[in-house]
CSV table of C-alpha atoms in Angstrom, one decimal:
chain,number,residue,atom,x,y,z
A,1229,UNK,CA,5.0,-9.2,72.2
A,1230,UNK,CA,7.7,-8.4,69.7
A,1231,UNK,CA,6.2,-4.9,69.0
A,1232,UNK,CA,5.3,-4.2,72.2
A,1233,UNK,CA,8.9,-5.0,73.1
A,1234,UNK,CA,10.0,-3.1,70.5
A,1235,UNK,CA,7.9,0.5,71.3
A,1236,UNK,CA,7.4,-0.5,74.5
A,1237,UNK,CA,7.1,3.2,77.0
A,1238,UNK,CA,6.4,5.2,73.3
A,1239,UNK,CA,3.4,6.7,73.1
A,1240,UNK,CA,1.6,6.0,70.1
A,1241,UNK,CA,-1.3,7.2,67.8
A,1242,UNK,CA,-4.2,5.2,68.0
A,1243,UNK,CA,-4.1,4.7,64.3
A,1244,UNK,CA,-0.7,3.2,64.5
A,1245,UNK,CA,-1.9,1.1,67.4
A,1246,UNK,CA,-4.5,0.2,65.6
A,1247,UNK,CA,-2.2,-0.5,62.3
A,1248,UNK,CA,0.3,-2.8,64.3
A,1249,UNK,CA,-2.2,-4.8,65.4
A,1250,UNK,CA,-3.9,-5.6,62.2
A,1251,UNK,CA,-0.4,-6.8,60.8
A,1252,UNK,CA,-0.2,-8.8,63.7
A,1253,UNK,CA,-3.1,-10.6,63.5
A,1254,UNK,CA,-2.4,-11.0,59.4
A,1255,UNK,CA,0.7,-12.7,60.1
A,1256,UNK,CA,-0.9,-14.7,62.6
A,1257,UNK,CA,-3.5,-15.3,60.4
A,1258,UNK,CA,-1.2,-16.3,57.3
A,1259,UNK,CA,0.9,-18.7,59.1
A,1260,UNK,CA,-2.3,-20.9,60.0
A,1261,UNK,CA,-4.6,-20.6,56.7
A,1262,UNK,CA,-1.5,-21.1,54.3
A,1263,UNK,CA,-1.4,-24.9,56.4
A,1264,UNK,CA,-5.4,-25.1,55.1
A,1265,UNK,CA,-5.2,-27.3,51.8
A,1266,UNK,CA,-1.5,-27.8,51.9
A,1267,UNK,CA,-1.5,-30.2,54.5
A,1268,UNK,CA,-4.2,-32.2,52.4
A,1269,UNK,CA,-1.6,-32.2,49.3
A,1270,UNK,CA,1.1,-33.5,51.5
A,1271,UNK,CA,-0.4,-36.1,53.5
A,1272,UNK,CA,-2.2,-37.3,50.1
A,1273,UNK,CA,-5.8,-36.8,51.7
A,1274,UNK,CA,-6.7,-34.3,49.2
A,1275,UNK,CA,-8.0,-37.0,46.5
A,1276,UNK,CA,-10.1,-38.8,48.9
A,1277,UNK,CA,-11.5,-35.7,50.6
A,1278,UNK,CA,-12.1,-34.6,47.0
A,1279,UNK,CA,-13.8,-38.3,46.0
A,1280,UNK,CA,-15.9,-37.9,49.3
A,1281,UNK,CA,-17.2,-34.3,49.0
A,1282,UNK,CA,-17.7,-31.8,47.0
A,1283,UNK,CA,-15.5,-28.9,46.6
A,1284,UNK,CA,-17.8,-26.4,47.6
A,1285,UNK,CA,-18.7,-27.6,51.2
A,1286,UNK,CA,-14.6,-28.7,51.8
A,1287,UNK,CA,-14.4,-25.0,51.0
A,1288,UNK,CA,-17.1,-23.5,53.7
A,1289,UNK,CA,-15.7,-26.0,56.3
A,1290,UNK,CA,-12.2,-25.0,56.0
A,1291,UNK,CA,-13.4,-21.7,55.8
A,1292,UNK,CA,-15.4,-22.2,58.9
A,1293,UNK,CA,-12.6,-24.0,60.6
A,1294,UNK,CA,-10.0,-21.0,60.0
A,1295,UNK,CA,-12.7,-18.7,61.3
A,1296,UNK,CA,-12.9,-20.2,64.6
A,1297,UNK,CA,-9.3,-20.9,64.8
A,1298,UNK,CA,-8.7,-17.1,64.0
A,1299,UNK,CA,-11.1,-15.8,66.4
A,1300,UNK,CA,-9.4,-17.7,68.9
A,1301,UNK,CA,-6.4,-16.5,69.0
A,1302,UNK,CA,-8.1,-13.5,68.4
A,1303,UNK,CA,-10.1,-13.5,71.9
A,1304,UNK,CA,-6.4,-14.2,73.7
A,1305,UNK,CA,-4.3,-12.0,71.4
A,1306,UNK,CA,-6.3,-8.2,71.3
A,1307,UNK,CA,-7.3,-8.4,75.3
A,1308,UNK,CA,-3.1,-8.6,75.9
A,1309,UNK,CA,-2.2,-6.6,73.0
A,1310,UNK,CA,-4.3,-3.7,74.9
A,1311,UNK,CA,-2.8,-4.7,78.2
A,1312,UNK,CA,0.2,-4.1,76.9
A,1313,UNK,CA,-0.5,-1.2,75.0
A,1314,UNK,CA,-3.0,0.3,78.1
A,1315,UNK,CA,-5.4,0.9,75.4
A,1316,UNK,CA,-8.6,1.3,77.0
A,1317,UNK,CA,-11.1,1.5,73.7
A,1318,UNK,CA,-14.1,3.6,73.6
A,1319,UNK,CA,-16.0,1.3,72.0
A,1320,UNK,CA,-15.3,-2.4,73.2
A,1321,UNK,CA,-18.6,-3.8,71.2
A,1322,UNK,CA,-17.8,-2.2,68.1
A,1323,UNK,CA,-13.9,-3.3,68.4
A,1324,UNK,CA,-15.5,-6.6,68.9
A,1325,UNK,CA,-17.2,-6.7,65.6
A,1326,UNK,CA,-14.3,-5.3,63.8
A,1327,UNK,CA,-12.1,-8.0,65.1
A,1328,UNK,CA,-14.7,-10.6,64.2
A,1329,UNK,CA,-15.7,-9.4,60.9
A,1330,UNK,CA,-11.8,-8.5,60.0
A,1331,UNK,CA,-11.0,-12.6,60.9
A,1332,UNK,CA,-13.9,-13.4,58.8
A,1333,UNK,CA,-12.9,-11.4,56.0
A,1334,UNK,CA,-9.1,-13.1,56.1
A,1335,UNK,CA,-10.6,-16.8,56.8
A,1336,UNK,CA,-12.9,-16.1,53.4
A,1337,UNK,CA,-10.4,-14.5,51.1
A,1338,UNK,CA,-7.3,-16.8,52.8
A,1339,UNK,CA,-8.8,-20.7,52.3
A,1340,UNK,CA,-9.3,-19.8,48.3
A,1341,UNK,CA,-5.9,-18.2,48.0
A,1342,UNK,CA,-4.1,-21.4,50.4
A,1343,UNK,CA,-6.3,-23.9,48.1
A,1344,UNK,CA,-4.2,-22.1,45.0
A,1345,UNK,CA,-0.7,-22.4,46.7
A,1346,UNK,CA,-1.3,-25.9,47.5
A,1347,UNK,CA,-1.4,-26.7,43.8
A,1348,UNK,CA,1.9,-25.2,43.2
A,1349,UNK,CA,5.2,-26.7,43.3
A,1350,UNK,CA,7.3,-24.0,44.8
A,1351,UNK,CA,5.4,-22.1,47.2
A,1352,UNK,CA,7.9,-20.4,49.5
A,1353,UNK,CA,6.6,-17.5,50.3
A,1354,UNK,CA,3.8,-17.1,47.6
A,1355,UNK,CA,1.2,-16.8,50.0
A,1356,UNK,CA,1.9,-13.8,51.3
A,1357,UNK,CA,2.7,-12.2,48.2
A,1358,UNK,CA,-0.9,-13.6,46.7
A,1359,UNK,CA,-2.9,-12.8,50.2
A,1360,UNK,CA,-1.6,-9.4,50.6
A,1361,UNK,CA,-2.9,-7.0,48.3
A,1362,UNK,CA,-5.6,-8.7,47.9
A,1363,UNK,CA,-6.5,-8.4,51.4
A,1364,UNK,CA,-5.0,-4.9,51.8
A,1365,UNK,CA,-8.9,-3.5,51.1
A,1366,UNK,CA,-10.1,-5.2,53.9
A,1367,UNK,CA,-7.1,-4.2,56.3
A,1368,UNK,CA,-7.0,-0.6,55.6
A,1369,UNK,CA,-10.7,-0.5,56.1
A,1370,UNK,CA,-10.8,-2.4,59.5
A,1371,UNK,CA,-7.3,-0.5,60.9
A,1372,UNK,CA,-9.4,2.3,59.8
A,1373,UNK,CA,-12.2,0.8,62.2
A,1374,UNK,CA,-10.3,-0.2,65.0
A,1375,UNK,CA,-8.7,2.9,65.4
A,1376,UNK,CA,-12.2,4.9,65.7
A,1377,UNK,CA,-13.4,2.4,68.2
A,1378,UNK,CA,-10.3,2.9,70.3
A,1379,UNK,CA,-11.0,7.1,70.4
A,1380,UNK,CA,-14.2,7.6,69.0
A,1381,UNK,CA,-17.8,7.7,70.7
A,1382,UNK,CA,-19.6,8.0,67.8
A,1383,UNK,CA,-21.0,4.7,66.7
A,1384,UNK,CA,-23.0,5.8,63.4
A,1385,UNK,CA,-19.3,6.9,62.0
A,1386,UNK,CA,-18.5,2.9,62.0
A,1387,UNK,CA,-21.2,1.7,60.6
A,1388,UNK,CA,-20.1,2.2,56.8
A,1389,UNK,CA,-16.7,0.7,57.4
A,1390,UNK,CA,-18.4,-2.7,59.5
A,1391,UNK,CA,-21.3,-2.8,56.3
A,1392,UNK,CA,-17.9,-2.8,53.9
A,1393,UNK,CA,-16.3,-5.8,55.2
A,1394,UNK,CA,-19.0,-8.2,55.9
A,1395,UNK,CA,-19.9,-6.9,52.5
A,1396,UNK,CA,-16.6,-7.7,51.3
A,1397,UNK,CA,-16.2,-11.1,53.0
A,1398,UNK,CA,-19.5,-12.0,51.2
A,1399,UNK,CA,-18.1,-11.2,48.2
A,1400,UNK,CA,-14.9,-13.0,48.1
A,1401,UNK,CA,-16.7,-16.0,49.7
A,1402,UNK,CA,-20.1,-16.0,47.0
A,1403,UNK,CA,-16.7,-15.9,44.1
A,1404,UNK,CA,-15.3,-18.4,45.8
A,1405,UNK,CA,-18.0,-21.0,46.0
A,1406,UNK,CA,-17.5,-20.6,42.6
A,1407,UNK,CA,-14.2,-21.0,41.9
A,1408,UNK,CA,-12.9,-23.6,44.0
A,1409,UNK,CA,-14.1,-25.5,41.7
A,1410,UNK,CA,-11.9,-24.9,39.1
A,1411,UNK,CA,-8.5,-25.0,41.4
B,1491,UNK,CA,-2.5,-2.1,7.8
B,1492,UNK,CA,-4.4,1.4,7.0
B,1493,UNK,CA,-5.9,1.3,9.7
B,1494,UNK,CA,-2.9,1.2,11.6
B,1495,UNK,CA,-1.6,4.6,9.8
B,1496,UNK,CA,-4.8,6.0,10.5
B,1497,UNK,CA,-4.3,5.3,13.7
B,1498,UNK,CA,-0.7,6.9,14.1
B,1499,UNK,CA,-1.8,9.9,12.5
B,1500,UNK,CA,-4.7,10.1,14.7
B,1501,UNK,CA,-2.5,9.8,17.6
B,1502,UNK,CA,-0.2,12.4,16.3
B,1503,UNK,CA,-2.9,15.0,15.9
B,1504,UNK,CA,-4.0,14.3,19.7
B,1505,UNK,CA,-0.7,14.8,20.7
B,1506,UNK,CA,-0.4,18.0,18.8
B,1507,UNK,CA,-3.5,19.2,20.4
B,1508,UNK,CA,-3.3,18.7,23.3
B,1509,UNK,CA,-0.2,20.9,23.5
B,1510,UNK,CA,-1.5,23.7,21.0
B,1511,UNK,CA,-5.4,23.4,21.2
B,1512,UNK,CA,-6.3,22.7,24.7
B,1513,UNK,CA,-6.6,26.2,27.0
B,1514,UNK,CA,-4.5,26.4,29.9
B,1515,UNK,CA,-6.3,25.3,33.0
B,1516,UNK,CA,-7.8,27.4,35.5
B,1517,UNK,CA,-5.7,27.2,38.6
B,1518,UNK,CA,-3.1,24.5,36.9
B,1519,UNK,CA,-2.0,26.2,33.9
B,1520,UNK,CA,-0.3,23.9,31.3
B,1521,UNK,CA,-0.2,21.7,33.6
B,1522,UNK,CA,-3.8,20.7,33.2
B,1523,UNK,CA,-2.8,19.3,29.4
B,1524,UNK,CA,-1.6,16.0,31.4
B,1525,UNK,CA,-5.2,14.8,31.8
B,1526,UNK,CA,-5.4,14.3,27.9
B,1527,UNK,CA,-2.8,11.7,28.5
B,1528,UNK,CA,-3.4,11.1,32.0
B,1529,UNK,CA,-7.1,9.7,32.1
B,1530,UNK,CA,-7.0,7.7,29.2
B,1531,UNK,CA,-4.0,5.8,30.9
B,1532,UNK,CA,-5.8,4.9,33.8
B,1533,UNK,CA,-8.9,3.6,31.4
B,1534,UNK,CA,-6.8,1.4,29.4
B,1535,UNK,CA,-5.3,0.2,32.6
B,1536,UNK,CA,-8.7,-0.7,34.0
B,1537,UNK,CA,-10.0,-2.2,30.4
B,1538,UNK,CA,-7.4,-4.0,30.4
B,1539,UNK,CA,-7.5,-5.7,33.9
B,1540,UNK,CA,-11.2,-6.4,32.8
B,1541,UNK,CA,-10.6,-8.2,29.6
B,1542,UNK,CA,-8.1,-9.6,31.5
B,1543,UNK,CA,-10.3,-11.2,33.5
B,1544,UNK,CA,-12.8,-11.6,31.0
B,1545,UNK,CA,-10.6,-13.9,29.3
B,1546,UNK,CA,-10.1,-15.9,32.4
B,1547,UNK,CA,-13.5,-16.9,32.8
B,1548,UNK,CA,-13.8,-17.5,29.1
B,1549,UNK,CA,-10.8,-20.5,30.2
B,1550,UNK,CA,-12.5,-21.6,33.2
B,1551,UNK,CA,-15.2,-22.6,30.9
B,1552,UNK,CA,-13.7,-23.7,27.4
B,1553,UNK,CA,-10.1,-25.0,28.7
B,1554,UNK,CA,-9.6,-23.3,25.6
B,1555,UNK,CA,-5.3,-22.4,26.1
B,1556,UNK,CA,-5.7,-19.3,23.6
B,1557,UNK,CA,-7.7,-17.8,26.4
B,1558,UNK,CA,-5.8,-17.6,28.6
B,1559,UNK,CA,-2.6,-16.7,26.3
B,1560,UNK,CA,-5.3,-13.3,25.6
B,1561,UNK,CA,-5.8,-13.1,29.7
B,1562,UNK,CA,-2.1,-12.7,30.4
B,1563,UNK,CA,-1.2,-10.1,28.5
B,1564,UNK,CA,-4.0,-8.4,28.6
B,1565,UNK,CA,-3.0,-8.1,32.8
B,1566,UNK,CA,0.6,-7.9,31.1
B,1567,UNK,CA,-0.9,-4.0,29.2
B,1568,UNK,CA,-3.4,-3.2,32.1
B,1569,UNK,CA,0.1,-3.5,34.1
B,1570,UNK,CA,1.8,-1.3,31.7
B,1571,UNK,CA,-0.4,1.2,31.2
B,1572,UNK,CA,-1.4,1.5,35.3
B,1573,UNK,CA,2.4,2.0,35.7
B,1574,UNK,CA,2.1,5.0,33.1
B,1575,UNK,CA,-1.2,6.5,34.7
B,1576,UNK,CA,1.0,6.2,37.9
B,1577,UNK,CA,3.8,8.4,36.6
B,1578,UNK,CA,2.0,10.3,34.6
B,1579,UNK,CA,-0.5,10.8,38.5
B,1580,UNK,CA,2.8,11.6,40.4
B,1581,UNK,CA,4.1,13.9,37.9
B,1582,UNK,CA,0.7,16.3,38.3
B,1583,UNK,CA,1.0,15.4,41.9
B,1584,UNK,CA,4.3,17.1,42.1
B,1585,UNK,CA,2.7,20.1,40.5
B,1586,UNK,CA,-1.1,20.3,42.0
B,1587,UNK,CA,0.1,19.0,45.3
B,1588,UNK,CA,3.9,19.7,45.9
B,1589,UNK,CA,5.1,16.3,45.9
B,1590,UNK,CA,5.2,13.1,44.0
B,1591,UNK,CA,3.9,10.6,45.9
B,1592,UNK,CA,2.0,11.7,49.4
B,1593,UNK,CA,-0.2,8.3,50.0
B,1594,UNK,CA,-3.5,10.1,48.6
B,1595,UNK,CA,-6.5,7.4,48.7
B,1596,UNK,CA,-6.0,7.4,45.0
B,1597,UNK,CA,-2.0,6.8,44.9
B,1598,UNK,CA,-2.9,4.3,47.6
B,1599,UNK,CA,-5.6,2.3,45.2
B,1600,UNK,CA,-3.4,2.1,42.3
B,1601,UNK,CA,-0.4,1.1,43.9
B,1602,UNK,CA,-2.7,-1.9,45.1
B,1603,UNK,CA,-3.8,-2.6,41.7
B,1604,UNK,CA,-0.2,-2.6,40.8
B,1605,UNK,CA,0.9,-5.3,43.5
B,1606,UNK,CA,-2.2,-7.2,42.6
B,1607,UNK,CA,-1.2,-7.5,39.3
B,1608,UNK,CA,2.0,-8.8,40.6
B,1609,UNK,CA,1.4,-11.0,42.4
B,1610,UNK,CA,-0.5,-12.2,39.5
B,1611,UNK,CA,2.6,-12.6,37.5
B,1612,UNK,CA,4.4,-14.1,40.3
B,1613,UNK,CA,1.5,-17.0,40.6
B,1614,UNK,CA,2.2,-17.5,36.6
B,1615,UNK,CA,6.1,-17.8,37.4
B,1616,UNK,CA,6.0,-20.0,39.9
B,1617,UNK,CA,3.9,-22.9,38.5
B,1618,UNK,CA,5.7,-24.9,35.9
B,1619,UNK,CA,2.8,-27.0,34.5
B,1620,UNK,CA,0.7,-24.9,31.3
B,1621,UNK,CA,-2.4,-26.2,32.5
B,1622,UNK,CA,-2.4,-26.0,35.5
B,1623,UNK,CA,-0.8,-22.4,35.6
B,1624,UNK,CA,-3.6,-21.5,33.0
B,1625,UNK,CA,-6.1,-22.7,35.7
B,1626,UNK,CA,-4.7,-21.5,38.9
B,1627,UNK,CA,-3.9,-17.8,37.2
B,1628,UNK,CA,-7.4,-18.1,35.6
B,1629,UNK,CA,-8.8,-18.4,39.3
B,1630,UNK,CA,-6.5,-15.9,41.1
B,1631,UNK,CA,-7.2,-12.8,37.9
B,1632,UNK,CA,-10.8,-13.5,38.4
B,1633,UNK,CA,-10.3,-13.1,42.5
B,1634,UNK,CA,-8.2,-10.5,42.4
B,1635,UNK,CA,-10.8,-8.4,39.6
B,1636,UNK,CA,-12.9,-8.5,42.4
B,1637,UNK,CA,-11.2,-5.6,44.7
B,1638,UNK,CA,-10.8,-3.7,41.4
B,1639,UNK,CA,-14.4,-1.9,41.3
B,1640,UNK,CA,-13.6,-1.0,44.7
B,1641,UNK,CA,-10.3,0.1,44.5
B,1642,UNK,CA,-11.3,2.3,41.8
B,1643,UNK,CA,-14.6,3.4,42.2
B,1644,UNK,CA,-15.6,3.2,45.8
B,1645,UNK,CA,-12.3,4.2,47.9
B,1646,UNK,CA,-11.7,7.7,46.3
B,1647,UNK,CA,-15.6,8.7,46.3
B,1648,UNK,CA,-15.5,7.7,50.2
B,1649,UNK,CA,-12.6,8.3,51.9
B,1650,UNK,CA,-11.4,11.8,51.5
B,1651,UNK,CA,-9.4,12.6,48.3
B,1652,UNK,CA,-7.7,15.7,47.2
B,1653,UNK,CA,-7.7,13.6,43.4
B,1654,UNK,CA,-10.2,16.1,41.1
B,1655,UNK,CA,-12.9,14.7,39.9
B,1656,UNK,CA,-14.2,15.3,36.2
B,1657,UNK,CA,-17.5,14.0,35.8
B,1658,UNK,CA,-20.0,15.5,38.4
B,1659,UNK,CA,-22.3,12.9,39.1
B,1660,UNK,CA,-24.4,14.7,40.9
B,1661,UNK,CA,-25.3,17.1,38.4
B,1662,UNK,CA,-24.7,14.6,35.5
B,1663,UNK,CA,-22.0,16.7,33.3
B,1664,UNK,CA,-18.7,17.0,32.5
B,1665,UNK,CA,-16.3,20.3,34.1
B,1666,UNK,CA,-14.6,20.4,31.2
B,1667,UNK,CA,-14.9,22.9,28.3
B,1668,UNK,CA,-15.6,21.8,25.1
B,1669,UNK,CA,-12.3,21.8,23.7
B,1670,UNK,CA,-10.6,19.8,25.6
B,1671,UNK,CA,-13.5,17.6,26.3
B,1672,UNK,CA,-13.1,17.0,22.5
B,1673,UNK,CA,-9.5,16.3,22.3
B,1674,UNK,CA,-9.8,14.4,25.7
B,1675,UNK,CA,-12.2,12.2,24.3
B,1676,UNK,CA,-10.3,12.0,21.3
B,1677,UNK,CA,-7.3,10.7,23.3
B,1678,UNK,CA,-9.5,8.0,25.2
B,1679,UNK,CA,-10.6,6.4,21.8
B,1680,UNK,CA,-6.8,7.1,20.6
B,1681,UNK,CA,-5.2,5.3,23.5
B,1682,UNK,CA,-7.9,2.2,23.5
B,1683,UNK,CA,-6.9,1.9,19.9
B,1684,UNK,CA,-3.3,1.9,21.1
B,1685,UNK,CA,-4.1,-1.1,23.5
B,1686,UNK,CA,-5.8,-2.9,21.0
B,1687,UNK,CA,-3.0,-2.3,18.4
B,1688,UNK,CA,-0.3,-3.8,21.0
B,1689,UNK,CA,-2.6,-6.7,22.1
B,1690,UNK,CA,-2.9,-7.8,18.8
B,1691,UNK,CA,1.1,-7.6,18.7
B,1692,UNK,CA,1.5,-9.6,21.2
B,1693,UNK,CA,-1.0,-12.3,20.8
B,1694,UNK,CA,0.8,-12.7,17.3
B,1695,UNK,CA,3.7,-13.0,19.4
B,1696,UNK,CA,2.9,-15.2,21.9
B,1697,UNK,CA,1.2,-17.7,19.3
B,1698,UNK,CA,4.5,-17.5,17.2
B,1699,UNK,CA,6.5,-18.4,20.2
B,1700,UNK,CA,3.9,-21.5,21.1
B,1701,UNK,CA,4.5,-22.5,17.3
B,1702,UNK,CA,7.8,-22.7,17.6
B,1703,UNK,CA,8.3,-24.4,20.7
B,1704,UNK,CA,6.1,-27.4,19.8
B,1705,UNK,CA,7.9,-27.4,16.5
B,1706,UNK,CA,11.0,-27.8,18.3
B,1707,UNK,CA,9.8,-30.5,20.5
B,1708,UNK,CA,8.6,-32.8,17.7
């Protein structure tokens, strides 16, 4: 709303459009997934959700549980964000995926970094500064999508950037099987 | 310790060459010279972020404190030396390209690597307990060596780059003539023994500094 109130009558590149609304949805994103283990810490649950499972599968359910949240407010979020931008994309299946695949890549990557800022003291805003170039990969690469299925007809030109971020989402989430561990 | 002098005077005659040996590049002029220092810049950087992380999972495993003591300033070099493969980029830049800094996939991926490594040092400073900042960075250096390969490797050799590249993969050789090749390579093993040189500083450093801190808390 903010941005559209803010460039609202402009007209505006698709890459910017597309740009804009990735921030947005990282914002969005960051607000709810930084809550993930955190609230755990502070409501003293974490030790008993710790006793009663193991960290791997607390990991792929708060992973799983950001996912859908994200994907929510994804399915109410882009529709209005291209009402109000009268985006009409080329390629609404392939914008799908993107939007899908980029909120799975930011659930994945997001739950390890939140389950690190819960364990420290002074968080403020260290989740952002941790999620953020980390997650900048992903980002570029999905603006990158989102603005070639708003103008492009050309689906094979997508296909290396939707292989990179489920490839990138499995990455981050094999690692972080892994590590959580450790944290 | 001769070592040490060998090294300085190895360093020295690098130097040297690569202002009075090395041709002038075709296209570049003397500008081409950078790469001696360039390159092996960006390598160090890169070795550095991987022992960095090396040393991290080393931690995970052992607990072992010196680990991760070896893990953050290897990050704390790899830092150093990305910010010097920066400059050193921009300054070309300003010649090959007409400016300093114009967002080039390559300028792009390092300036990542840089905040990465920030942010790394921004989890160390914000967590007051040793352990439990060794464990946590540990975690986070390991995570964040992740987007390295493909912030390095994968974005410039995909996405459109005006950044030359050296070493033609497709026809396996080097587009370098043997001169420079020689004193480029020269500089590579020069500037690894460099990094080797100040991580060895530092650890003795950082250990003196642990020494007399728990001295001064018995």
């Amino acid at each position: 709303m903010a941005i559209s109130f803010a460039v609202g009558g402009m007209e505006l590149d698709p890459a910017l459009i597309a740009a804009l609304m990735w921030v947005m949805l990282f914002f969005t994103a960051m607000t709810g997934i930084a809550r993930a283990y955190v609230q755990e810490e502070e409501t003293g649950t974490a030790l008993a959700l710790r006793l009663a499972a193991d960290s791997a599968a607390i990991y792929i359910g708060k992973v799983l549980s950001s996912f859908v949240l994200l994907v929510g407010v994804a399915i109410v979020v882009v529709p209005l964000y291209l009402v109000l931008f009268s985006v009409a994309p080329a390629m609404p299946l392939a914008l799908a995926a993107t939007v899908v695949l980029g909120c799975l890549g930011i659930a994945v990557t997001g739950t390890t970094l939140s389950a690190i800022v819960a364990q420290v003291t002074a968080q403020g805003s260290l989740m952002t500064v941790l999620s953020f170039p980390v997650m900048l990969p992903l980002l570029w690469i999905a603006i990158s999508a989102t603005s070639t299925a708003f103008v492009g007809s050309n689906l094979v030109a997508l296909a290396p950037d939707l292989a990179f971020m489920f490839f990138y989402s499995g990455m981050t989430f094999v690692a972080s099987l892994v590590l959580v561990e450790y944290i | 310790m001769i070592w040490k002098y060998a090294m300085g005077l190895f360093m020295a005659a690098v130097i040297i060459a690569s202002f009075l040996l090395v041709p002038p590049t075709q296209g570049l002029g003397d500008m081409g010279r950078i790469i001696v220092y360039h390159v092996p810049t960006a390598w160090v950087a890169v070795l550095a972020y991987l022992m960095s992380m090396v040393h991290s999972v080393a931690f995970l495993r052992t607990g072992d404190m010196l680990r991760d003591r070896k893990a953050a300033i290897a990050a704390g070099l790899g830092t150093l030396f990305c910010v010097l493969a920066t400059v050193t980029g921009a300054i070309w830049a300003r010649g090959a390209w007409g400016m300093f800094w114009n967002w080039d996939p390559r300028q792009t991926s390092v300036f990542l690597l840089l905040m990465l490594y920030a942010a790394y040092f921004a989890l160390r400073a914000s967590v007051q307990d040793p352990d439990r900042r060794a464990k946590l960075a540990a975690v986070y250096a390991i995570f964040a060596f992740l987007t390295v390969p493909f912030l390095v490797f994968v974005v410039p050799r995909v996405y459109p780059t005006l950044h030359p590249n050296l070493i033609n993969v497709a026809e396996r050789r080097y587009e370098m003539d043997s001169i420079l090749r020689l004193v480029f390579l020269s500089s590579v093993v020069a500037f690894t023994g460099l990094y080797l040189w100040m991580f060895d500083l530092r650890l003795r450093a950082e250990n003196l500094i642990d020494q007399l801190e728990r001295e001064r808390g018995n």
